[in-house]
Amino acid sequence: MPSKRRSKLQAAAHLRPTSTLILAVALGPAFLIAQSADDGARLYAEHCAACHGDDAGGGGRAPQLAGNRRVRARSPEQIYNVIHNGILQSGMPAFNLPAHDLAALAAFVRSLNAPAAESRISGDPIAGERFFFGKGGCAACHMVDGRGHAVGPDLSDAGRELTLADLRSALLEPDAHITAGYGLATVELKDGKSIRGFERNRGNFDVELQDLQGRFHLLRSSQIAVIREEKQSLMPRLLAGPEELRDLIAYLGGLTGVKPGVHAVDEANAARGIGFPRIVEARPGDWLTYNGNVNGNRFSELSEVNRANVSRLAAKWSAAIPHFGLEVTPLVADGIMYVTGPNQVWALDAATGRAIWQYTRPVTPGLIGDAALGVNRGVAILGENVFMVTDNAHLIALNRTTGRVVWEQIMPELAGNYGGTMAPLVVKDVVIAGVSGGDRAIRGFLAAYKASTGERVWRDWTIPGKGEPGSETWKGKEPVFGGGATWLTGSYDPEADTLYWPTGNPYPDSDDRDRPGDNLYTDSILALDPGTGKLKWCYQPTPHDIHDWDTTEPLVLVDANYRGAARKLLLHADRNGFFYVLDRTDGKVLLGNPFVRETWASGIGPNGRPRLLPAYTPRPGGDLQCPAGEATNYGPTTYSPLTHLYYLMALEECRFVAARGSWTKKHPPVTPGKKYVRAIDIETGNTAWEIPQEGSAASKQWSGVLATAGGLVFYGDPGGEVVAVDDRNGKPLWHFSTGAVIKAGPMTYTADGKQFVAIAAGSAIVTFGLP
């Protein structure tokens, strides 16, 4: 072998780990002889270089082996078998070499494709970081750990995704390998304008262009005169000395992804994008929070779709999300829709449904409850980021241009069955999120994190510690793990600067022998200072719950003329069967009236406490209990200022419950459960109109309602229909069969100047609009 060829391969060998011993152990006794990288390089030169090239870069008779993603995806054993057996259909012969030579050769070939982070790298990564964010100007286009600009690809895990050869090539020959989705093009529009940027996605009828400031332009073929694609990368060839290049590669090669913890703030990024004032004063066409508004009221001022034309509403597009039984409410900002499944976020063109980017991470093993079922209800948005709670209760920030992780925080610090299913809520400069798992042993909490860095600002425990306010309501054992989950998104009053959040049941939910007392702050509505988490007031609809009557149902904040006076109200239909109107300034109960048949309380007293009947704690022989389990659930609710009615999905269902320790053969007949869409007069609590829902009354299949200024109420029924009715009387005006289970509420937004209505059905987001 010529000395020049040998020196090249020996140099390459020294850049890669000597891992043959590990390979040998992994492959069995035949490989228990450690081979050096020099052996692998020598064997490659003797047997492989003639076809694959001296530097493994490919030749006339065989493909490249260095920097080959297909080779990188193979295990050492697979590479060994390919060399030993050959690939006859492609002309590669079998190599009948000794086992130790095959092991050394397989290890060397694999090392040609080892990620940079697994390779031996010289250079100073600290100096490389300074160069990246300073003299090199790399951060003007790229982000690392949330720092920099999201113009080009995020490089936070460059060392895990790229080899040393890839990094060197990308820096010195940027035109040779352009990252998918970052090909340059100039789009000339028919109106005479032109936009230059990256073709993030292109179809036969549209193109998604990201301009060089990071903004998306969702262009239809009807707008486009011509598209001029460019063959070069936006990134120029790196101008750096040998030492600077070495240090930069050392820095990039060590990047393996964002790790949980607090990250350095990038003030420039924090100031860009969607500010909180825009969220508070949401434009009618935006949908910037889980409920569309920080006040929790799913009433939209859009009226393009109205009573007169809703019959013409038609399906416009659908987008499949790889999870059946979605419960997400999409967010829409600047023409982009953000939707979630379990541990996944998708950014879609809100006018066509075409995917722009997606983020996924593996499902966490060992979870229980809703988190194990893959429930996730959506994201929050602020600045340049969207925020999601993962199934194992980690809060993550994703850049909304690239979909890459900016920071990650582990919310629980205690062992327990914590999960994450909720959509966070942004208030000012913090992201507020809660946890699921209250049906098992957890100590529930709500926490706020800085949106820019992930730093925790405060945590409010829903289960008080010994000696803390509220602990006197647990008269048995100290409730170390007393439940009190916080899995439904709360509401915020900007004028009063008050955060309102509902909490879940105590644990154990039906066995109360070790928890006499009211059990604060479970089954409660909490009014909190959003800056500190300090409690302002609390109202508990169901003291000492033994029926799993979480208060985790929507909290709707409205300003209305109530019984002749202007009042600041909080509207809440509880799982216990009562509809409440509270003065949200102090938590005083103004109205408590049943909205379903109930047998457990004769009413709500002046002090706000229920007047219990025997059915709450069944007498010997048992009692008929109504509601059976849940009069309503997490399904979104809404109040219309046009009709002064509150709309919700209700469940009429009773069950016979025997007293603890008693048994009876004769149970009274019980009518099967039935769901209803109901409109409630908030002054009286009486039902103004209702629509019976034919089909399954199964738990965990709650849709929700949306009211609009077009005089409509939208909802999903148990049979998979999306329905629109007249908000004044419930008269059906339109329906569409999705053919899937609907477990989420509808929302509405504008894109391309047109109103759309969207809902998650089964494993798809389905949208509707006028012709």
CSV table of C-alpha atoms in Angstrom, one decimal, residues 11-19 22 37 66-67 72 107-123 125 158-168 246 249-256:
chain,number,residue,atom,x,y,z
A,11,ALA,CA,-4.5,9.8,10.6
A,12,ALA,CA,-8.1,9.0,10.3
A,13,ALA,CA,-7.8,6.2,12.8
A,14,HIS,CA,-6.3,8.5,15.4
A,15,LEU,CA,-9.3,10.8,15.2
A,16,ARG,CA,-11.7,8.0,16.1
A,17,PRO,CA,-12.2,5.9,19.3
A,18,THR,CA,-10.5,2.6,19.8
A,19,SER,CA,-13.7,0.7,20.5
A,22,ILE,CA,-16.3,-3.1,23.3
A,37,ALA,CA,-7.6,1.2,15.2
A,66,ALA,CA,-17.4,7.7,5.7
A,67,GLY,CA,-20.3,10.0,6.6
A,72,ARG,CA,-24.2,4.8,10.8
A,107,ALA,CA,-15.1,-1.4,14.1
A,108,PHE,CA,-13.1,0.8,11.8
A,109,VAL,CA,-15.9,1.2,9.3
A,110,ARG,CA,-18.3,2.0,12.0
A,111,SER,CA,-15.8,4.6,13.5
A,112,LEU,CA,-15.9,6.4,10.1
A,113,ASN,CA,-19.5,7.2,10.9
A,114,ALA,CA,-19.4,7.7,14.7
A,115,PRO,CA,-21.0,10.9,15.9
A,116,ALA,CA,-18.5,13.6,16.8
A,117,ALA,CA,-19.5,13.4,20.4
A,118,GLU,CA,-18.3,9.8,20.5
A,119,SER,CA,-15.0,10.6,18.8
A,120,ARG,CA,-11.7,11.8,20.1
A,121,ILE,CA,-11.5,15.5,19.4
A,122,SER,CA,-8.6,17.9,19.9
A,123,GLY,CA,-9.1,21.6,20.5
A,125,PRO,CA,-14.4,23.8,23.2
A,158,ALA,CA,-24.7,18.8,16.4
A,159,GLY,CA,-22.2,16.5,18.1
A,160,ARG,CA,-24.8,13.7,18.3
A,161,GLU,CA,-26.1,14.1,14.8
A,162,LEU,CA,-22.9,14.8,12.8
A,163,THR,CA,-19.6,13.1,12.4
A,164,LEU,CA,-16.3,15.0,12.6
A,165,ALA,CA,-16.1,14.7,8.8
A,166,ASP,CA,-19.7,16.1,8.5
A,167,LEU,CA,-18.8,19.1,10.7
A,168,ARG,CA,-15.6,19.9,8.8
A,246,ARG,CA,-10.1,23.0,15.5
A,249,ILE,CA,-15.2,21.7,15.8
A,250,ALA,CA,-14.4,20.8,19.4
A,251,TYR,CA,-17.2,22.9,20.6
A,252,LEU,CA,-19.8,21.8,18.0
A,253,GLY,CA,-18.7,18.2,18.4
A,254,GLY,CA,-19.5,18.2,22.1
A,255,LEU,CA,-23.1,19.4,21.7
A,256,THR,CA,-25.5,16.6,22.5
